[in-house]
Coordinates of C-alpha atoms and ligand atoms in Angstrom, one line a residue:
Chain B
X1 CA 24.0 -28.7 12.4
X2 CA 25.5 -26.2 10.1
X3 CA 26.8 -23.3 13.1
X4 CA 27.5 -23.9 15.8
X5 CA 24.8 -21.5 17.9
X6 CA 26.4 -19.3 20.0
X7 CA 25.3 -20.3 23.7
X8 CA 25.0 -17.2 25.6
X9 CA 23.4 -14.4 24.5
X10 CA 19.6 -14.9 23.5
X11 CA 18.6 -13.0 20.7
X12 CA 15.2 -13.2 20.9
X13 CA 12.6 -14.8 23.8
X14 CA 9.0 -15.0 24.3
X15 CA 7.7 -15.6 27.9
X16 CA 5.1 -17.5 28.7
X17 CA 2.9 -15.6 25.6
X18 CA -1.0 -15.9 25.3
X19 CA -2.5 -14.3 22.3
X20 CA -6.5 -13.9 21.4
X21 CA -8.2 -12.8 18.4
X22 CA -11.7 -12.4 20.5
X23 CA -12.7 -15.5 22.1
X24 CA -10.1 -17.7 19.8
X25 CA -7.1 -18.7 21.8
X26 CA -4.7 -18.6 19.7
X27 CA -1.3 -18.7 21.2
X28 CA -1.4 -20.7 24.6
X29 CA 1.8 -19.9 26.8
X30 CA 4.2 -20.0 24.4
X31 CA 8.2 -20.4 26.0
X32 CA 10.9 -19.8 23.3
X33 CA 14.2 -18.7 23.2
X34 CA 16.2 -18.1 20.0
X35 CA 20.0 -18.0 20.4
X36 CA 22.1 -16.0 18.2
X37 CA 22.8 -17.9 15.2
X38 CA 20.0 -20.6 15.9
X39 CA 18.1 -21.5 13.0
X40 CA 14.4 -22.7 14.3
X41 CA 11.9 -24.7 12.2
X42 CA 8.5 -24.1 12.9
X43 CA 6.1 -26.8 11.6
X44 CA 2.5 -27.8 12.7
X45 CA -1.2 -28.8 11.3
X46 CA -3.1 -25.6 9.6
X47 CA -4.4 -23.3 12.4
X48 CA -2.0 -24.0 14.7
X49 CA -0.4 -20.6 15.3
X50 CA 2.7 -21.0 13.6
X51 CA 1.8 -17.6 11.6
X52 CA 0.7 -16.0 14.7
X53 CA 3.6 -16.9 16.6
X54 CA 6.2 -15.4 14.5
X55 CA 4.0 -12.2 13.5
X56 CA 4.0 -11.7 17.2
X57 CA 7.5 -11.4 17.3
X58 CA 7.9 -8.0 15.0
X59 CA 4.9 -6.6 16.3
X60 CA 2.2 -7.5 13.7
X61 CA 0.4 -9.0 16.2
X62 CA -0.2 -7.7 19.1
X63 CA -0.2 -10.3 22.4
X64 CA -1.7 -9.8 25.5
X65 CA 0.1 -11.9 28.0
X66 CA 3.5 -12.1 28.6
X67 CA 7.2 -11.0 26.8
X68 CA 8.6 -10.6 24.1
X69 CA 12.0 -9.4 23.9
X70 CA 14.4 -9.1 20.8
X71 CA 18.0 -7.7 20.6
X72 CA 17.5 -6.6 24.7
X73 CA 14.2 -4.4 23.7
X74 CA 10.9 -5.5 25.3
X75 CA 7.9 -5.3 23.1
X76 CA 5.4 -3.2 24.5
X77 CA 2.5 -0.8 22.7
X78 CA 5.1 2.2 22.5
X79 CA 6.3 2.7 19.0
X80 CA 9.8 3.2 19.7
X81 CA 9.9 0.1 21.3
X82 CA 8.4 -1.8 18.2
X83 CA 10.5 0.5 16.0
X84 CA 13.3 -0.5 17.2
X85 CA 12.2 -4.7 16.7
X86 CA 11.5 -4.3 13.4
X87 CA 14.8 -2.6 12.8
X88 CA 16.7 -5.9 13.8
X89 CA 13.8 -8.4 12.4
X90 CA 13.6 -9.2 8.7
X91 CA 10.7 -10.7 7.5
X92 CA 9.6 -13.2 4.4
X93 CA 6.3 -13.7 3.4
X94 CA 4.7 -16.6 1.7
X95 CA 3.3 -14.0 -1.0
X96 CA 6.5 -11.9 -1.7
X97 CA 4.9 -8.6 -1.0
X98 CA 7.3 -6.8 -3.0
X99 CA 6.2 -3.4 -4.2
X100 CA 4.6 -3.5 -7.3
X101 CA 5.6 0.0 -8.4
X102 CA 8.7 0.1 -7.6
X103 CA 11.7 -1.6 -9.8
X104 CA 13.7 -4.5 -7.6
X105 CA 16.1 -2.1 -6.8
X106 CA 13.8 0.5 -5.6
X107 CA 12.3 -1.9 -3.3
X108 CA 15.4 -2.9 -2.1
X109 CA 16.7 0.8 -1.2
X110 CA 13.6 1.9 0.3
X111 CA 13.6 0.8 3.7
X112 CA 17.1 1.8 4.4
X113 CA 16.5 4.8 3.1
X114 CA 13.3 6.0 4.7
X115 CA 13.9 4.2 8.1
X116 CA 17.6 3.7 8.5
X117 CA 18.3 7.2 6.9
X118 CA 20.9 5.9 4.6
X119 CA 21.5 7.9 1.6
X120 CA 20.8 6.8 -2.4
X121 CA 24.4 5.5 -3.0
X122 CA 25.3 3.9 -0.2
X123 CA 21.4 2.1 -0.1
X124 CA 22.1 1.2 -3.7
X125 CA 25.3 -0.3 -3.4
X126 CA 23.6 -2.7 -0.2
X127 CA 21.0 -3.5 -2.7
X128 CA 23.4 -4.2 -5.4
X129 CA 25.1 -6.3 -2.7
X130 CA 21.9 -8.6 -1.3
X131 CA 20.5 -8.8 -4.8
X132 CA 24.3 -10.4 -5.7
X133 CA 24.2 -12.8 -3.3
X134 CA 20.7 -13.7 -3.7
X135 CA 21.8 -14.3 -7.5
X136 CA 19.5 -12.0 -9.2
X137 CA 21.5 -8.7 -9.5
X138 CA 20.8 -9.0 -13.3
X139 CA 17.0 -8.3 -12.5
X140 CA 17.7 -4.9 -10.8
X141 CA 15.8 -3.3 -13.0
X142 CA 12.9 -5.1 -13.3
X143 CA 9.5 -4.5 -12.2
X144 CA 7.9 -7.6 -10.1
X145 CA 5.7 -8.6 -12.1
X146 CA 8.5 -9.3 -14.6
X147 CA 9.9 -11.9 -12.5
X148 CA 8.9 -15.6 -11.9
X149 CA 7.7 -16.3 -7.9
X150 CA 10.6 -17.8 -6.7
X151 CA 13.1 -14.9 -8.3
X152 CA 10.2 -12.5 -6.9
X153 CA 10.9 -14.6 -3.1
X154 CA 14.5 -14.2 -3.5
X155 CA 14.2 -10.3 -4.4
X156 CA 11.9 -10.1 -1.3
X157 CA 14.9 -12.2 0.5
X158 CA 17.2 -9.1 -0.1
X159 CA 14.7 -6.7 0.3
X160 CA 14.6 -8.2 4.0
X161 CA 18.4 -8.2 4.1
X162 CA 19.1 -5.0 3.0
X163 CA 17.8 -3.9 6.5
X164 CA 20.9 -5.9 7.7
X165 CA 19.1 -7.6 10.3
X166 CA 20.0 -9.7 13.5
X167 CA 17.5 -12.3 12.5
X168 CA 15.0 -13.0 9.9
X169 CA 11.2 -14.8 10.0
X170 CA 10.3 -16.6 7.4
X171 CA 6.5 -17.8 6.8
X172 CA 6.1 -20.3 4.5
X173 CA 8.2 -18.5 1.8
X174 CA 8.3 -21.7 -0.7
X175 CA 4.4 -22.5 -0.8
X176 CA 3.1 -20.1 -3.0
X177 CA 5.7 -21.7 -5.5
X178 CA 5.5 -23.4 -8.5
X179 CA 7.3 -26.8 -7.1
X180 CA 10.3 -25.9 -10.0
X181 CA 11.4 -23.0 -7.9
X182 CA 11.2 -24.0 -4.5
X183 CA 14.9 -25.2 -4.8
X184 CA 16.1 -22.0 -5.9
X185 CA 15.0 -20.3 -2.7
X186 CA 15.4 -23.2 0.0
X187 CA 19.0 -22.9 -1.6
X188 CA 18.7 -19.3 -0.9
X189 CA 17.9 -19.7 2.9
X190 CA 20.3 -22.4 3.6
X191 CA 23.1 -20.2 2.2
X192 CA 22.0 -17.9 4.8
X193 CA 21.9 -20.3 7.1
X194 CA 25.5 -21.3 6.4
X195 CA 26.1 -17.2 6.9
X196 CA 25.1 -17.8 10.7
X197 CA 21.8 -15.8 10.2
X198 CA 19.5 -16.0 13.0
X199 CA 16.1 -17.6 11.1
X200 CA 12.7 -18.8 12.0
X201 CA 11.3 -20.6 9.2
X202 CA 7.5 -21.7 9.3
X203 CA 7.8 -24.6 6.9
X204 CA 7.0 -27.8 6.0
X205 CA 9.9 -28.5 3.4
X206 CA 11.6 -31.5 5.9
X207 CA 14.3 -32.0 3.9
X208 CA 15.3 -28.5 4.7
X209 CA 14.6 -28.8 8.4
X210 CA 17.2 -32.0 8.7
X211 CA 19.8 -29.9 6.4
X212 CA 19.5 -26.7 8.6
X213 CA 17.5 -26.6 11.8
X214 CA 19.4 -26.4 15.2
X215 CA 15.8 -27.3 17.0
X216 CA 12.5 -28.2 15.3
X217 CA 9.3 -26.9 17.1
X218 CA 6.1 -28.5 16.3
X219 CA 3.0 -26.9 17.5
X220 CA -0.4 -28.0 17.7
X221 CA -3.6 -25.7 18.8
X222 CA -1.9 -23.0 19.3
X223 CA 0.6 -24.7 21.6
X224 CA 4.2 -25.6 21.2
X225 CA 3.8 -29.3 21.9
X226 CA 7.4 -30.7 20.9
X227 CA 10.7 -29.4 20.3
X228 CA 14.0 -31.4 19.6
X229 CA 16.7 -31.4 17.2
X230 CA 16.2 -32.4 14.0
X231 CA 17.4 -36.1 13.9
X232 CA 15.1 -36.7 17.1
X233 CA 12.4 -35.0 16.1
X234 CA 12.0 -37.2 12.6
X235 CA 13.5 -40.5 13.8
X236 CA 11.9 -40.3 17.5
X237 CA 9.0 -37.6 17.6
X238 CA 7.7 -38.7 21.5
X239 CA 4.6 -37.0 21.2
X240 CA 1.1 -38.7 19.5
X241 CA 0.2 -35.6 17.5
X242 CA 3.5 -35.3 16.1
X243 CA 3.8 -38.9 15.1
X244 CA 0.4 -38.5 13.3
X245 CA 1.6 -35.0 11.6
X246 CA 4.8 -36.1 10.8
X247 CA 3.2 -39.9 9.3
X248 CA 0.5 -37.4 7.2
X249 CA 3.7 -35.4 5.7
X250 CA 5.9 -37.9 4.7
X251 CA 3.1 -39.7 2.9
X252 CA 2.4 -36.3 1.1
X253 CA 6.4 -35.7 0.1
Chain K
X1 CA -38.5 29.2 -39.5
X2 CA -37.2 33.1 -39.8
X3 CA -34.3 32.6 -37.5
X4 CA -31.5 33.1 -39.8
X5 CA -28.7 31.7 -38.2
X6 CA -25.3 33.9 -38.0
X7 CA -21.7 32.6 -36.8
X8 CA -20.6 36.2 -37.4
X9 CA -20.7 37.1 -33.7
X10 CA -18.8 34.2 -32.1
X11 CA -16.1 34.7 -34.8
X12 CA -16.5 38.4 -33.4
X13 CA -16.3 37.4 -30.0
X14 CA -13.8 34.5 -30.9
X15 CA -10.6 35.9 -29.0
X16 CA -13.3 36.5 -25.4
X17 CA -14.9 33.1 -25.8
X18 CA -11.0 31.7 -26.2
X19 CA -9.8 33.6 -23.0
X20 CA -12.6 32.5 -20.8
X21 CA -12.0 28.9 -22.2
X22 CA -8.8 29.1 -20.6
X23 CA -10.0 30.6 -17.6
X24 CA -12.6 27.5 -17.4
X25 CA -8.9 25.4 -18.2
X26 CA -7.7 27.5 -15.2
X27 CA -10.8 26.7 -13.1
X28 CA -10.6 22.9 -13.8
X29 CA -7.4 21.9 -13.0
X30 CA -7.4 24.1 -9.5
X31 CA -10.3 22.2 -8.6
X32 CA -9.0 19.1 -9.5
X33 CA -5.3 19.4 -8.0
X34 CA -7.4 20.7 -4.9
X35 CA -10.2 17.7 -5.3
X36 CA -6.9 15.1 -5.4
X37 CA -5.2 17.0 -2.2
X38 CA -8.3 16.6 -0.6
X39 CA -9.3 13.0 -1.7
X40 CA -5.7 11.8 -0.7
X41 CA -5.7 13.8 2.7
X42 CA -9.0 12.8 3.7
X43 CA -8.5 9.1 2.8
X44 CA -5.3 9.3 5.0
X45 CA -7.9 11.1 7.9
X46 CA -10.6 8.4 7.2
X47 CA -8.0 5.6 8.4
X48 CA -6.6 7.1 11.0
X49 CA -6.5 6.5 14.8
X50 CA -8.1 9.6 15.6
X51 CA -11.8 8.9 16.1
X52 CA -13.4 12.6 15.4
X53 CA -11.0 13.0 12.4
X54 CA -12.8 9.8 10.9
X55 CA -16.5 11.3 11.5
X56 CA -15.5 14.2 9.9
X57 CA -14.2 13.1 6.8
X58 CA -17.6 10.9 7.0
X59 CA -19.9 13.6 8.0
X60 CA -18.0 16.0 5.1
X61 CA -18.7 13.0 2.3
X62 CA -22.1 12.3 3.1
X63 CA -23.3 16.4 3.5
X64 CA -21.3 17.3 0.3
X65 CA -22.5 14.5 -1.8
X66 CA -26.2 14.6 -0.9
X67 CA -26.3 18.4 -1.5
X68 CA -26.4 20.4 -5.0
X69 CA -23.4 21.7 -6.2
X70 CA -25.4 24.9 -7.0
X71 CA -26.4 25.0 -2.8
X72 CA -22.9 24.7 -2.4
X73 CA -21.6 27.1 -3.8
X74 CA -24.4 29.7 -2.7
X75 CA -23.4 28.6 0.1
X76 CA -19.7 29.7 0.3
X77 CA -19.9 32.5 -1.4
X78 CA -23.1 34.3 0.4
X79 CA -22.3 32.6 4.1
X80 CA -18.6 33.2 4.3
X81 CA -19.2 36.8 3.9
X82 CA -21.3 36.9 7.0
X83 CA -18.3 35.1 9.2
X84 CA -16.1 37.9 7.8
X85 CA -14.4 36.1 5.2
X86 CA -14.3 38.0 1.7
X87 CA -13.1 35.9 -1.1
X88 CA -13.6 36.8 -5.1
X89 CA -15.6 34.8 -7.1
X90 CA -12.5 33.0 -8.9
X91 CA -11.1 32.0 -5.4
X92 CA -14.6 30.7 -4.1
X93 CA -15.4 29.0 -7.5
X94 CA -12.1 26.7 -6.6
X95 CA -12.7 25.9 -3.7
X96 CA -16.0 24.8 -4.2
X97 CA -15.3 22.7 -6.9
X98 CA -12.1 21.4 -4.7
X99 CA -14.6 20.6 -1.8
X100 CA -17.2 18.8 -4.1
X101 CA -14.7 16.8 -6.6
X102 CA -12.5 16.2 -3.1
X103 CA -15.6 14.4 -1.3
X104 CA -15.9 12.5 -4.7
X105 CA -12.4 11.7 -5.0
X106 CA -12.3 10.8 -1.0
X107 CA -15.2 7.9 -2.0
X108 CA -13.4 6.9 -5.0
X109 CA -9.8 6.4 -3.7
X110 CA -11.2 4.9 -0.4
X111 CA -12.3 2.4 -2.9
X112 CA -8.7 1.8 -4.4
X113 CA -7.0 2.1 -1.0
X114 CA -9.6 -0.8 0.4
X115 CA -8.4 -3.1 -2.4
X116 CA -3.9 -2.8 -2.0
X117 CA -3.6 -6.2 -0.5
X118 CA -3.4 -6.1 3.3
X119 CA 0.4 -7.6 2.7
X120 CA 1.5 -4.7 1.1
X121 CA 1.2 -3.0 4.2
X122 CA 2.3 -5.9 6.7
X123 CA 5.5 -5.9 4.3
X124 CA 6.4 -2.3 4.7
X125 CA 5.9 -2.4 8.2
X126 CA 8.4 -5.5 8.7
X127 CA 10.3 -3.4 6.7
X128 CA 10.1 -0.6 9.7
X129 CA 8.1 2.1 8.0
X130 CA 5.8 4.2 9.7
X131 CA 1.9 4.1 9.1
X132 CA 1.7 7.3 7.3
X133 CA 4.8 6.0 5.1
X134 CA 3.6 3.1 3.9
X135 CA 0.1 4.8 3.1
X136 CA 2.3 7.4 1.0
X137 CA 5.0 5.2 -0.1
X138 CA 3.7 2.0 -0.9
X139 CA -0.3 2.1 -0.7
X140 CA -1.2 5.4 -2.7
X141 CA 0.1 4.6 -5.9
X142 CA -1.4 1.3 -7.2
X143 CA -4.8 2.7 -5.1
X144 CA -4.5 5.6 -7.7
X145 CA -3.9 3.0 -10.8
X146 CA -6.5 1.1 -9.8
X147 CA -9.4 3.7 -10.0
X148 CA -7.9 6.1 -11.9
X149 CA -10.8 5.7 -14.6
X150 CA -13.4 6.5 -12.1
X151 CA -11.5 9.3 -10.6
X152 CA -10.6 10.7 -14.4
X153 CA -14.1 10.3 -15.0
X154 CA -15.1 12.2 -12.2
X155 CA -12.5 15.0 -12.6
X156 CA -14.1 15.2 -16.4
X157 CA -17.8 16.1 -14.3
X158 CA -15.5 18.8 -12.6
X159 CA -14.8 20.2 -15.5
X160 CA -18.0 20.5 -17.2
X161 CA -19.8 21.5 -13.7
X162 CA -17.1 24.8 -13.7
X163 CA -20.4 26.2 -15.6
X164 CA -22.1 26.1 -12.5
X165 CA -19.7 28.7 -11.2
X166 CA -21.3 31.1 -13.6
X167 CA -24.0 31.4 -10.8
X168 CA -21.7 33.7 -8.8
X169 CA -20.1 35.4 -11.6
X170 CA -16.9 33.6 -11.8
X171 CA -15.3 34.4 -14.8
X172 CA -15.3 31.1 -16.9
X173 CA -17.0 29.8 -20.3
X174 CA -20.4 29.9 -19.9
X175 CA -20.7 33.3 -17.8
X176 CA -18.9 34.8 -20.9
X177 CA -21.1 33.4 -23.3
X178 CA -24.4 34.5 -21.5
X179 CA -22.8 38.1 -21.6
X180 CA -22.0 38.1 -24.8
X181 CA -25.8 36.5 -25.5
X182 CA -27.6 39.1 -23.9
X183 CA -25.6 41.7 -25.6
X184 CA -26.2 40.3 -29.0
X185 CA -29.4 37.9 -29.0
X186 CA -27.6 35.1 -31.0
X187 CA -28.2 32.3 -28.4
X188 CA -28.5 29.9 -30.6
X189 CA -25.3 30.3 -32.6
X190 CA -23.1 31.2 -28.9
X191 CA -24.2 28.1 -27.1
X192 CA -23.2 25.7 -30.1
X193 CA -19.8 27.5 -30.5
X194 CA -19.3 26.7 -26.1
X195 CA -20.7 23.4 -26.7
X196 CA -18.0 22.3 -29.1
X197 CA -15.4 23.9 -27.1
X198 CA -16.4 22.4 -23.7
X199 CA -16.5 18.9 -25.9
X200 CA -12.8 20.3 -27.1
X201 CA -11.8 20.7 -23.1
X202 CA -12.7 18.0 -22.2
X203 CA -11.0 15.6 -24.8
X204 CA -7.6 17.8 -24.1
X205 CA -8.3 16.6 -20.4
X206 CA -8.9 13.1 -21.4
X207 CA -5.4 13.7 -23.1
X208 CA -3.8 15.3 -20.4
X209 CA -4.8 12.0 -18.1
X210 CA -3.9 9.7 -20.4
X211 CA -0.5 11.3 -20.5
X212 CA -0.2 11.3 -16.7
X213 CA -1.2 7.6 -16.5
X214 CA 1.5 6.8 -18.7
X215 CA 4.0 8.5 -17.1
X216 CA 3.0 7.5 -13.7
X217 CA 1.2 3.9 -13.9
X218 CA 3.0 2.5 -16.8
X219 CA 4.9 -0.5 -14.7
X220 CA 3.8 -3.7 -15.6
X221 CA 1.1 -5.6 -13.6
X222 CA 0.0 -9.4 -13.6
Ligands
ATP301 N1 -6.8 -11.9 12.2 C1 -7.4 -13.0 12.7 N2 -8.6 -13.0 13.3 C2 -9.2 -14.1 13.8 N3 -8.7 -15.3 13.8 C3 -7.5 -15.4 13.3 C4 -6.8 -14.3 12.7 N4 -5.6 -14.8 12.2 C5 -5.6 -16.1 12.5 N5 -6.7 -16.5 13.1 C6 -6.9 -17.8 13.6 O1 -5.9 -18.2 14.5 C7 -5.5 -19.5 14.2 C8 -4.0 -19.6 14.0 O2 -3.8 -19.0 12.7 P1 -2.4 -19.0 12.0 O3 -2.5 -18.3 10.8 O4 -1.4 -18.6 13.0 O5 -2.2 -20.6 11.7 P2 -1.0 -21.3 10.9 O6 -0.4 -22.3 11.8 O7 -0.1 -20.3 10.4 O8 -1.8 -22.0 9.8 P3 -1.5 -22.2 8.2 O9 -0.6 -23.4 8.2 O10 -2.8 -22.5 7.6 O11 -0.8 -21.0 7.8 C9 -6.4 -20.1 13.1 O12 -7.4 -20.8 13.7 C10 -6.9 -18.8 12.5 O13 -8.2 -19.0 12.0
MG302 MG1 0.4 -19.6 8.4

C-alpha cells in the first residue's frame, strides 16, 4: 500500500446497483464504496461488467436500481445532478479519445474553459502544468495524431486532470498499446497514485495491482464476486472463479 | 450553314454579362452559407431529444429532395404572396437555394456526424460538456472533413442550379443572357460566352473550398 486511504469520508458509493441493457443483466447488485485516496483495481473475464460498472459511475450509463453517490451528490436523471459528477470524476479511456482537431494543448484547456469557466491563461498554465507532470509538455503543440499511443494516453491523462478531479476511472487505458509503451503510462498512473489520487482502474496489468491497489475487486457475470487486498487476492483468491481467472492470467503474462 | 457567327455582342454586352456573373457569385455563396446554417442546424435538430423536431427535419429532407427545384421555387415565390409575405426575387432566389442545398447538406453531414467515433463524444462528456457542446465543439469539425467533398460537390450543383432562379426573374447569369438574347438574336454566340463563365465560377468555387479546407481541416490525421 502506497497511501494510506483516509478512513472516513467515502468519496464515492454505489448501493446495491442493478443495471440492464434490455433483457441482459448486466450489473447484479453491485455494493462499493471508494474511500478518499483508495486506489481500486477492477479485473474480471470479458463481459463481466467491469466497463459498465465504472461508466455507471459518471453517468454514461444510466442504472436502474439503486445509488450512486459521488462527492455527497446522488445520481439521478437531472442534469445538474450528473453535471456536477462529472465535474469531480476524470475519466481514461482505453482509446485515448483525444480530439483530433484540436492541438494537445487545446484539448487540455477545453474543458476547463467551457465547463469550469476558467479563462485562456489561467486554463493554459493548468495544461502547461498536467502536460509537465505527465512528461510531455514538449508535445503541446502537437496534433494527436503526431503522437505515439501511449504519449497520446498520457495527453488524455492530463486532459482528465486538468479538470482537477476528486477521482479518476480508468478503463483499460494500457490495452490498446503497443506492449513498448505500456510502461510509460502504468508509470504514469502510479505516480498519481503516489499523489493520493482517488483511481479505479479496470485492468489486467497485475503487476500494477500488487504495486498500487488498496483493494482488488474481481467480478464475474456482472457480479462483484471477490474483493481483498492485493497480497490476498493473488496469493489466496478464496473463490473458484477467481482461482481459474487469475491461473488463465498468469499463464498469459 | 449561313449563320455567321459574331462575338461582337457579348464583347458589347461584356461589362452586363460580368455584373450578373457576380450577382450569380452573390447568389451562390448566400445559398450556400444559408444551405451550411441549415445543414448544421438541422443535423443538431435530427438528434435531438425533441421527437417532433426530428420528424420535421425528416419530413423537410424527404419533401425537398423528392420535389423539383423549379416546383420549389414557384412555389415560394407565387404561395408566399398569398399568406401575405412579399419578398423580391433576389431574396426568394436565396432562400430557395438555402432550403434545397440545406436538405442536401442536412443528408450529407448526417452522414459525417454518424461516422465521429461514439468515444469522441463519451470523452467530452466525462470531460462535463453539455450535449450541444460537444456536437459543436468536438463532433462538427472532423464530420465536416470527412464529407467535405460531397458537400463541396454539392454546393458546386448550387451554384450552377442559381440559373434556375432565372424562372422568377432573379437577376443572375443566365436571366441576363436571355435578355440580352432576345434583344439581339445571337443565341448561339451568348450562351457559349455564359457557358465558359459558369465553367470559370465554378473553378473559382473549387478554389475558394480548397482554400477553406486548408485553412480549416489541415491537422494531421492517421
Ligand atoms: N450498449 C450495450 N448494449 C447491450 N449490451 C451491452 C452494451 N454494453 C455492454 N453490453 C454487454 O454487457 C456486458 C458487460 O459489458 P462490459 O463492457 O461492461 O464488459 P467488460 O467487463 O468491460 O468486458 P471487456 O473486458 O471485454 O471490456 C457484455 O456482455 C456486453 O455484451
Ligand atoms: Mg470493458
Amino acid at each position: 500500500m502506497l497511501h494510506a486511504a483516509d478512513t472516513q469520508s467515502p468519496l464515492l458509493s454505489m448501493e446495491a446497483v442493478d443495471k440492464w441493457y434490455g433483457a441482459f443483466h448486466a450489473l447484479k447488485n453491485i455494493n462499493l464504496t471508494v474511500r478518499k485516496g483508495e486506489k481500486i483495481v477492477l479485473c474480471g473475464p470479458s463481459g463481466s461488467g467491469k466497463s459498465t460498472l465504472i461508466r455507471c459511475i459518471n453517468a454514461l450509463e444510466k442504472i436502474e436500481k439503486g445509488t450512486i453517490m459521488v462527492e455527497g451528490t446522488k445520481l439521478d436523471d437531472s442534469g445538474k445532478s450528473i453535471d456536477a459528477v462529472r465535474r469531480e470524476v476524470g475519466m481514461v479511456f482505453q482509446s485515448f479519445n483525444l480530439f483530433p482537431h484540436m492541438t494537445i494543448l487545446e484539448n487540455c484547456t477545453l474543458a476547463p474553459m467551457r465547463v469550469r469557466g476558467t479563462g485562456k491563461a489561467e486554463a493554459e498554465k493548468i495544461a502547461r502544468k498536467y502536460l509537465e507532470r505527465v512528461r510531455i509538455l514538449d508535445q503541446a503543440d502537437k496534433f494527436p495524431a503526431q503522437l505515439s499511443g501511449g504519449q497520446q494516453q498520457r495527453v488524455a491523462i492530463a486532459r482528465a486532470l486538468c479538470m482537477e478531479p476528486k477521482a479518476m476511472l480508468f478503463d483499460e487505458p494500457t490495452s490498446a498499446l503497443d506492449p513498448e509503451m505500456v510502461k510509460e503510462v502504468l508509470d504514469t498512473m502510479i505516480g498519481l497514485a503516489r499523489d493520493g489520487m482517488t483511481m479505479i482502474c479496470v485492468t489486467h496489468e497485475m503487476g500494477f495491482a500488487r504495486q498500487v491497489a488498496d483493494r482488488v475487486i474481481f467480478m464475474a457475470s456482472g457480479e462483484i464476486i471477490e474483493e481483498a487486498p492485493p497480497e490476498t487476492f493473488f496469493r489466496n483468491p478464496s473463490h473458484p472463479r477467481t482461482q481459474a481467472f487469475l491461473g488463465e492470467i498468469l499463464a498469459h503474462h | 450553314m449561313n449563320y455567321v457567327l459574331d462575338f461582337s455582342v457579348v464583347f458589347e454586352k461584356m461589362p452586363d454579362l460580368l455584373m450578373a456573373a457576380l450577382a450569380t457569385i452573390g447568389l451562390a455563396l448566400t445559398g450556400m452559407s444559408l444551405a451550411l446554417v441549415i445543414g448544421v442546424i438541422g443535423v443538431a435538430a435530427r438528434t435531438s431529444s425533441i421527437r417532433p423536431l426530428r420528424t420535421a427535419v425528416i419530413a423537410f429532407v424527404e419533401v425537398v429532395r423528392n420535389t423539383p427545384f423549379l416546383v420549389q421555387i414557384f412555389f415560394i415565390f407565387f404561395a408566399l404572396p398569398m399568406m401575405g409575405i412579399r419578398l423580391n426575387p433576389t431574396i426568394t432566389a436565396i432562400i430557395a437555394l438555402g432550403l434545397n442545398g440545406g436538405a442536401y447538406a442536412i443528408e450529407i453531414i448526417r452522414g459525417g456526424v454518424d461516422n465521429i467515433q461514439k468515444g469522441q463524444v463519451e470523452a467530452g462528456l466525462a470531460l462535463g460538456l453539455h450535449k450541444t457542446q460537444v456536437f459543436r465543439l468536438i463532433v462538427l469539425k472532423p464530420a465536416l472533413r470527412a464529407i467535405y467533398p460531397s458537400l463541396t460537390s454539392q454546393f458546386i450543383m448550387l451554384t450552377l442550379t442559381t440559373s434556375v432562379c432565372t424562372s422568377i426573374a432573379a437577376y443572375e447569369l443566365t436571366s441576363v443572357a436571355q435578355i440580352i438574347e432576345s434583344d439581339t438574336f445571337r443565341s448561339f454566340e451568348v450562351y457559349f460566352a455564359i457557358t465558359l463563365m459558369y465553367l470559370v465560377i465554378s473553378w473559382m468555387m473549387m478554389g475558394l473550398f480548397a482554400l477553406i479546407s486548408r485553412h480549416f481541416f489541415s491537422y494531421p490525421v492517421r
